Amino acid sequence: MAQIEKKAGLLRRTSSSKKPLKEKVVLMYDEIFAKEDPTKNNPRFWDELFLMKVNLEYLEGKLESLDGDEVMKIKDNINSLFHHCVQALGEEHQIKVVNALQTLCALFRGVHQKNKSATGFDIINMLMGFDKAELRMKELMESLDSLLCGDGSESLKSLCLKLLLCLVTVTDNISQNTILEYVMINSIFEAILRILSDVSSRAQHGYDAVVLLALLVNYRKYESVNPYIVKLSIVDDEPTLDGMGMVIHHALTEYNRQYKDKEEENQGGFFSTLSSMRNFTECLWFTCESQSHPEIEMATTPATPVPASPTTPLGTTPPSLDMMNNPELPLDPNLQTSNLLITFLKYSSIVMQDTKDEHRLNSARLCLIILTCIAEDQYADAFLHDDNMNFRVNLHRMPMRHRKKAADKSIPSRPLVCAVLDLMVEFIITHMMKEFPMDLYVRCVQIIHKLICYQKKCRIRMHYTWRELWSALINLLKFLLSNETILLAKHNIFQLALQVVNLFNMFITYGDTFLPTPSSYDELYYEIIRMHQVFENLYCMVLRVSTNAGQWKEPASKVTHALVNVRAIINHFNPKIESYAAVNHISQLSEDQVLEVVRSNYDTLTLKLQDGLDQFERYSEQPREAGFFKELVRSISLNVRKNVSLSTMSQDVLLKEFSSIS
């Protein structure tokens, strides 16, 4: 018997010179692409079509080969195919439902692929007929909603989500996807939330559900009222909020695990070789989109899904036994075993290490935007600073030649704000390079400032290693001075210098209200005096620039005025330290001796009260961040389109699952 080969719908006899035979489903597709009504010769055409295994490759290829004019010639048949696909979704015969879902995906992708320049209205007309579009999409969305909320097959639900992701991402810019107007009108928001709130559904479909919702909330959100944003902003259902957090937590945990595995293997090139890196942007970004819910960002979530009980307060599910020895547990034994914010901070410590290409730079930027939203939220700040909620957080540190690799040591349990500050300090000291990420540094210093403002406002005395922060900030100023010419060609370094100086002004002016002990305040003065040359050099530089005409005159002048108290401290204590050394015949004073001089001479120090040090501009996505998020959504859409392929869900598996259902 001649051997049979199958390719794109052709059955080819390899040992014969006869023309290849076509599958029956392919012949039926060809009838649809002819101008005649396919039911003219076969009244049962549509019933038979959806009983046959879909040939996605052939159908999409056929659609992609037709331009707009050619599609319009067979518009009635395409419209009829779309209509019968939607009708088939209501069939009891599950094989018909599977085939209809896959056919719809091929229709959406195929028509858009060839007609990218066509208007959204033309696409709608090609697919379903403009006069019937509202009805057809209402029927489609209602059917998908029923399938997602029903008790049917999980494979079928997965297929529905894949179709929706396919529909949402057929255009690079989702806001130009006019079909989504019907998805706004016929909302599936509740169906998505139902998936996220149900333990079983969330485990299988949570990631797709979160990505889908994240994309939908960004449809024309700057131009009109997006109903998905409105509904998301008022969600207060605990199982749903926990579910969102669990999905994000799982994705970030998996990324962190892969990084740690690579690190333990001592293999380099993690960032360039880990193909799944791009898949985590969706979850991260969705966290930012959900910033109005501190429950999502802050809620402690279990490593394995645990059914939520409405009578159980948020974050009080007992830890599982296999996680009891986890070094990153909160001290309170009633709290769940793993915290989403800890996972996010560890993730951030990984992606913020390497910012050399655009994708990694954007990932780090996104992490800092999320931390900015957290730092200015009063409920999140209360959680971060709660002295009764202590955690051990092992952040990843960038390998550097001048420091040894951190040994595995017991990290003390501290409020989470300490880990956030550690992350900011780590970023500051590890990214002073020629390709200076100015935007990230500005955000980093802003986060520190917002946290200190909260501490000052609430008079919270944090037991933190403030000297490490002060040292990092002074070294940053030193770097700006050393690279003035190179950096000024690209950046306004005076903006960053002003932020850093004003951080010191915050400590000088209000440090007695939030530094843990009087000796901490003494140590602040010691560091300023010890590194006085950096501040003096900065003053000389900004004075020079501010006295000359040029674009940097005004920003440099602001730094000049901001340095008044720092210079007052230096000019007040340095002569007294020199006098103390001369009187006691000491060539070089110890730290304790300098501190003794400082403590003895506070009374005669005169400082100026500076206004507005504890004020900051709150984060606003529009207009400043709108461009960044538009590009981010575009990038996510392209990645989802590339990765979401219905053919990857084996048709044979699906058909086998439903073959016994009629």
PDB file of C-alpha atoms in Angstrom, residues 193-362:
ATOM      1  CA  LEU A 193     -13.219  36.855  38.560  1.00  0.00           C
ATOM      2  CA  ARG A 194     -15.006  33.555  39.030  1.00  0.00           C
ATOM      3  CA  ILE A 195     -11.982  31.733  37.622  1.00  0.00           C
ATOM      4  CA  LEU A 196      -9.651  33.626  39.936  1.00  0.00           C
ATOM      5  CA  SER A 197     -11.757  33.035  43.040  1.00  0.00           C
ATOM      6  CA  ASP A 198     -12.154  29.282  42.485  1.00  0.00           C
ATOM      7  CA  VAL A 199      -9.185  27.206  43.663  1.00  0.00           C
ATOM      8  CA  SER A 200      -9.428  24.546  40.951  1.00  0.00           C
ATOM      9  CA  SER A 201     -10.074  26.935  38.053  1.00  0.00           C
ATOM     10  CA  ARG A 202      -7.390  29.336  39.217  1.00  0.00           C
ATOM     11  CA  ALA A 203      -4.773  26.587  39.318  1.00  0.00           C
ATOM     12  CA  GLN A 204      -5.458  25.703  35.671  1.00  0.00           C
ATOM     13  CA  HIS A 205      -6.471  29.019  34.116  1.00  0.00           C
ATOM     14  CA  GLY A 206      -5.345  31.733  36.509  1.00  0.00           C
ATOM     15  CA  TYR A 207      -2.411  32.971  34.471  1.00  0.00           C
ATOM     16  CA  ASP A 208      -4.402  33.342  31.260  1.00  0.00           C
ATOM     17  CA  ALA A 209      -7.230  35.002  33.184  1.00  0.00           C
ATOM     18  CA  VAL A 210      -4.914  37.578  34.764  1.00  0.00           C
ATOM     19  CA  VAL A 211      -3.210  38.369  31.456  1.00  0.00           C
ATOM     20  CA  LEU A 212      -6.570  38.708  29.706  1.00  0.00           C
ATOM     21  CA  LEU A 213      -7.889  41.056  32.381  1.00  0.00           C
ATOM     22  CA  ALA A 214      -4.655  43.042  32.334  1.00  0.00           C
ATOM     23  CA  LEU A 215      -5.020  43.598  28.597  1.00  0.00           C
ATOM     24  CA  LEU A 216      -8.715  44.440  28.750  1.00  0.00           C
ATOM     25  CA  VAL A 217      -8.245  47.154  31.385  1.00  0.00           C
ATOM     26  CA  ASN A 218      -5.881  48.901  28.983  1.00  0.00           C
ATOM     27  CA  TYR A 219      -8.280  49.183  26.066  1.00  0.00           C
ATOM     28  CA  ARG A 220      -8.616  52.911  25.304  1.00  0.00           C
ATOM     29  CA  LYS A 221      -8.295  53.690  28.986  1.00  0.00           C
ATOM     30  CA  TYR A 222      -6.980  57.181  28.284  1.00  0.00           C
ATOM     31  CA  GLU A 223      -9.702  58.050  25.781  1.00  0.00           C
ATOM     32  CA  SER A 224     -12.885  56.743  27.397  1.00  0.00           C
ATOM     33  CA  VAL A 225     -14.363  55.068  30.458  1.00  0.00           C
ATOM     34  CA  ASN A 226     -13.236  51.445  30.465  1.00  0.00           C
ATOM     35  CA  PRO A 227     -15.858  49.300  32.264  1.00  0.00           C
ATOM     36  CA  TYR A 228     -13.243  46.710  33.251  1.00  0.00           C
ATOM     37  CA  ILE A 229     -11.249  49.378  35.132  1.00  0.00           C
ATOM     38  CA  VAL A 230     -14.391  50.626  36.842  1.00  0.00           C
ATOM     39  CA  LYS A 231     -15.396  47.133  37.949  1.00  0.00           C
ATOM     40  CA  LEU A 232     -11.869  46.203  39.012  1.00  0.00           C
ATOM     41  CA  SER A 233     -11.577  49.314  41.173  1.00  0.00           C
ATOM     42  CA  ILE A 234     -14.560  48.291  43.310  1.00  0.00           C
ATOM     43  CA  VAL A 235     -13.786  44.588  43.755  1.00  0.00           C
ATOM     44  CA  ASP A 236     -13.767  43.807  47.468  1.00  0.00           C
ATOM     45  CA  ASP A 237     -14.307  40.058  47.387  1.00  0.00           C
ATOM     46  CA  GLU A 238     -11.555  38.455  49.432  1.00  0.00           C
ATOM     47  CA  PRO A 239     -11.268  35.118  47.568  1.00  0.00           C
ATOM     48  CA  THR A 240     -10.987  37.001  44.276  1.00  0.00           C
ATOM     49  CA  LEU A 241      -8.346  39.408  45.546  1.00  0.00           C
ATOM     50  CA  ASP A 242      -6.436  36.518  47.107  1.00  0.00           C
ATOM     51  CA  GLY A 243      -6.726  34.657  43.821  1.00  0.00           C
ATOM     52  CA  MET A 244      -5.177  37.489  41.844  1.00  0.00           C
ATOM     53  CA  GLY A 245      -2.335  37.651  44.336  1.00  0.00           C
ATOM     54  CA  MET A 246      -1.773  33.901  44.181  1.00  0.00           C
ATOM     55  CA  VAL A 247      -1.493  33.888  40.389  1.00  0.00           C
ATOM     56  CA  ILE A 248       1.043  36.706  40.435  1.00  0.00           C
ATOM     57  CA  HIS A 249       2.865  35.113  43.351  1.00  0.00           C
ATOM     58  CA  HIS A 250       3.152  31.791  41.534  1.00  0.00           C
ATOM     59  CA  ALA A 251       4.540  33.374  38.372  1.00  0.00           C
ATOM     60  CA  LEU A 252       7.137  35.442  40.221  1.00  0.00           C
ATOM     61  CA  THR A 253       8.105  32.521  42.455  1.00  0.00           C
ATOM     62  CA  GLU A 254       8.747  30.348  39.405  1.00  0.00           C
ATOM     63  CA  TYR A 255      10.939  33.041  37.890  1.00  0.00           C
ATOM     64  CA  ASN A 256      12.894  33.409  41.143  1.00  0.00           C
ATOM     65  CA  ARG A 257      13.320  29.641  41.342  1.00  0.00           C
ATOM     66  CA  GLN A 258      14.742  29.425  37.840  1.00  0.00           C
ATOM     67  CA  TYR A 259      17.172  32.221  38.628  1.00  0.00           C
ATOM     68  CA  LYS A 260      18.305  30.524  41.821  1.00  0.00           C
ATOM     69  CA  ASP A 261      18.796  27.213  39.995  1.00  0.00           C
ATOM     70  CA  LYS A 262      20.993  28.934  37.412  1.00  0.00           C
ATOM     71  CA  GLU A 263      22.899  30.738  40.149  1.00  0.00           C
ATOM     72  CA  GLU A 264      23.580  27.517  42.023  1.00  0.00           C
ATOM     73  CA  GLU A 265      24.826  25.903  38.826  1.00  0.00           C
ATOM     74  CA  ASN A 266      27.229  28.853  38.462  1.00  0.00           C
ATOM     75  CA  GLN A 267      26.044  29.379  34.924  1.00  0.00           C
ATOM     76  CA  GLY A 268      26.220  32.856  33.443  1.00  0.00           C
ATOM     77  CA  GLY A 269      23.950  34.393  30.857  1.00  0.00           C
ATOM     78  CA  PHE A 270      20.721  33.859  32.767  1.00  0.00           C
ATOM     79  CA  PHE A 271      19.110  37.027  31.443  1.00  0.00           C
ATOM     80  CA  SER A 272      19.923  36.258  27.826  1.00  0.00           C
ATOM     81  CA  THR A 273      19.093  32.567  27.836  1.00  0.00           C
ATOM     82  CA  LEU A 274      15.946  32.266  29.940  1.00  0.00           C
ATOM     83  CA  SER A 275      13.303  32.289  27.248  1.00  0.00           C
ATOM     84  CA  SER A 276      10.407  32.584  29.660  1.00  0.00           C
ATOM     85  CA  MET A 277      11.593  35.928  31.064  1.00  0.00           C
ATOM     86  CA  ARG A 278       9.209  37.901  28.862  1.00  0.00           C
ATOM     87  CA  ASN A 279       6.235  36.008  30.262  1.00  0.00           C
ATOM     88  CA  PHE A 280       6.481  37.636  33.679  1.00  0.00           C
ATOM     89  CA  THR A 281       5.965  41.205  32.557  1.00  0.00           C
ATOM     90  CA  GLU A 282       2.196  40.645  32.319  1.00  0.00           C
ATOM     91  CA  CYS A 283       1.890  39.633  35.967  1.00  0.00           C
ATOM     92  CA  LEU A 284       4.125  42.405  37.213  1.00  0.00           C
ATOM     93  CA  TRP A 285       2.295  45.016  35.245  1.00  0.00           C
ATOM     94  CA  PHE A 286      -1.075  43.720  36.410  1.00  0.00           C
ATOM     95  CA  THR A 287       0.122  44.196  39.988  1.00  0.00           C
ATOM     96  CA  CYS A 288       0.720  47.843  39.145  1.00  0.00           C
ATOM     97  CA  GLU A 289      -2.696  48.098  37.496  1.00  0.00           C
ATOM     98  CA  SER A 290      -4.202  46.783  40.738  1.00  0.00           C
ATOM     99  CA  GLN A 291      -2.442  49.367  42.902  1.00  0.00           C
ATOM    100  CA  SER A 292      -5.737  50.587  44.321  1.00  0.00           C
ATOM    101  CA  HIS A 293      -5.965  47.271  46.170  1.00  0.00           C
ATOM    102  CA  PRO A 294      -3.265  47.014  48.834  1.00  0.00           C
ATOM    103  CA  GLU A 295      -4.831  43.644  49.646  1.00  0.00           C
ATOM    104  CA  ILE A 296      -3.436  42.295  46.379  1.00  0.00           C
ATOM    105  CA  GLU A 297       0.015  43.747  46.868  1.00  0.00           C
ATOM    106  CA  MET A 298       0.315  43.061  50.547  1.00  0.00           C
ATOM    107  CA  ALA A 299      -1.756  39.951  51.189  1.00  0.00           C
ATOM    108  CA  THR A 300       0.192  36.961  52.373  1.00  0.00           C
ATOM    109  CA  THR A 301      -0.498  34.044  50.111  1.00  0.00           C
ATOM    110  CA  PRO A 302       0.106  30.312  50.485  1.00  0.00           C
ATOM    111  CA  ALA A 303       2.643  28.465  48.417  1.00  0.00           C
ATOM    112  CA  THR A 304      -0.083  26.047  47.391  1.00  0.00           C
ATOM    113  CA  PRO A 305      -3.665  27.164  46.816  1.00  0.00           C
ATOM    114  CA  VAL A 306      -5.789  26.952  49.945  1.00  0.00           C
ATOM    115  CA  PRO A 307      -9.568  27.375  49.795  1.00  0.00           C
ATOM    116  CA  ALA A 308     -10.440  30.803  51.151  1.00  0.00           C
ATOM    117  CA  SER A 309     -13.025  31.035  53.897  1.00  0.00           C
ATOM    118  CA  PRO A 310     -15.135  34.180  54.147  1.00  0.00           C
ATOM    119  CA  THR A 311     -14.971  33.931  57.928  1.00  0.00           C
ATOM    120  CA  THR A 312     -11.180  33.888  57.988  1.00  0.00           C
ATOM    121  CA  PRO A 313      -9.460  37.303  58.143  1.00  0.00           C
ATOM    122  CA  LEU A 314      -7.125  38.114  55.282  1.00  0.00           C
ATOM    123  CA  GLY A 315      -3.725  36.531  55.701  1.00  0.00           C
ATOM    124  CA  THR A 316      -4.493  34.225  58.627  1.00  0.00           C
ATOM    125  CA  THR A 317      -4.571  30.828  56.952  1.00  0.00           C
ATOM    126  CA  PRO A 318      -2.202  28.549  58.938  1.00  0.00           C
ATOM    127  CA  PRO A 319       1.061  27.604  57.189  1.00  0.00           C
ATOM    128  CA  SER A 320       1.489  24.185  55.648  1.00  0.00           C
ATOM    129  CA  LEU A 321       3.762  21.807  57.530  1.00  0.00           C
ATOM    130  CA  ASP A 322       6.273  21.410  54.707  1.00  0.00           C
ATOM    131  CA  MET A 323       6.913  25.161  54.730  1.00  0.00           C
ATOM    132  CA  MET A 324       7.395  25.651  58.459  1.00  0.00           C
ATOM    133  CA  ASN A 325      11.186  25.784  58.144  1.00  0.00           C
ATOM    134  CA  ASN A 326      11.130  28.467  55.467  1.00  0.00           C
ATOM    135  CA  PRO A 327      13.649  31.165  56.575  1.00  0.00           C
ATOM    136  CA  GLU A 328      11.472  33.884  55.089  1.00  0.00           C
ATOM    137  CA  LEU A 329       8.490  33.343  57.359  1.00  0.00           C
ATOM    138  CA  PRO A 330       6.983  36.178  59.363  1.00  0.00           C
ATOM    139  CA  LEU A 331       7.432  35.752  63.092  1.00  0.00           C
ATOM    140  CA  ASP A 332       3.688  35.584  63.611  1.00  0.00           C
ATOM    141  CA  PRO A 333       2.901  31.838  63.271  1.00  0.00           C
ATOM    142  CA  ASN A 334      -0.690  32.577  62.251  1.00  0.00           C
ATOM    143  CA  LEU A 335       0.385  34.227  59.013  1.00  0.00           C
ATOM    144  CA  GLN A 336       0.551  32.323  55.772  1.00  0.00           C
ATOM    145  CA  THR A 337       3.835  30.899  54.680  1.00  0.00           C
ATOM    146  CA  SER A 338       4.869  33.126  51.854  1.00  0.00           C
ATOM    147  CA  ASN A 339       4.319  36.774  51.158  1.00  0.00           C
ATOM    148  CA  LEU A 340       3.636  38.234  47.735  1.00  0.00           C
ATOM    149  CA  LEU A 341       5.583  41.377  48.493  1.00  0.00           C
ATOM    150  CA  ILE A 342       8.625  39.353  49.564  1.00  0.00           C
ATOM    151  CA  THR A 343       8.433  37.417  46.313  1.00  0.00           C
ATOM    152  CA  PHE A 344       8.109  40.652  44.364  1.00  0.00           C
ATOM    153  CA  LEU A 345      11.086  42.225  46.157  1.00  0.00           C
ATOM    154  CA  LYS A 346      13.210  39.174  45.379  1.00  0.00           C
ATOM    155  CA  TYR A 347      12.059  39.305  41.757  1.00  0.00           C
ATOM    156  CA  SER A 348      12.940  42.998  41.644  1.00  0.00           C
ATOM    157  CA  SER A 349      16.382  42.316  43.062  1.00  0.00           C
ATOM    158  CA  ILE A 350      16.957  39.973  40.119  1.00  0.00           C
ATOM    159  CA  VAL A 351      15.618  42.047  37.227  1.00  0.00           C
ATOM    160  CA  MET A 352      17.138  45.279  38.552  1.00  0.00           C
ATOM    161  CA  GLN A 353      20.632  43.820  38.431  1.00  0.00           C
ATOM    162  CA  ASP A 354      21.071  44.076  34.677  1.00  0.00           C
ATOM    163  CA  THR A 355      19.578  47.043  32.833  1.00  0.00           C
ATOM    164  CA  LYS A 356      21.754  47.026  29.747  1.00  0.00           C
ATOM    165  CA  ASP A 357      19.081  46.337  27.138  1.00  0.00           C
ATOM    166  CA  GLU A 358      15.692  47.960  26.669  1.00  0.00           C
ATOM    167  CA  HIS A 359      13.605  45.030  27.898  1.00  0.00           C
ATOM    168  CA  ARG A 360      15.532  44.667  31.161  1.00  0.00           C
ATOM    169  CA  LEU A 361      15.548  48.420  31.629  1.00  0.00           C
ATOM    170  CA  ASN A 362      11.761  48.482  31.232  1.00  0.00           C
TER     171      ASN A 362
END
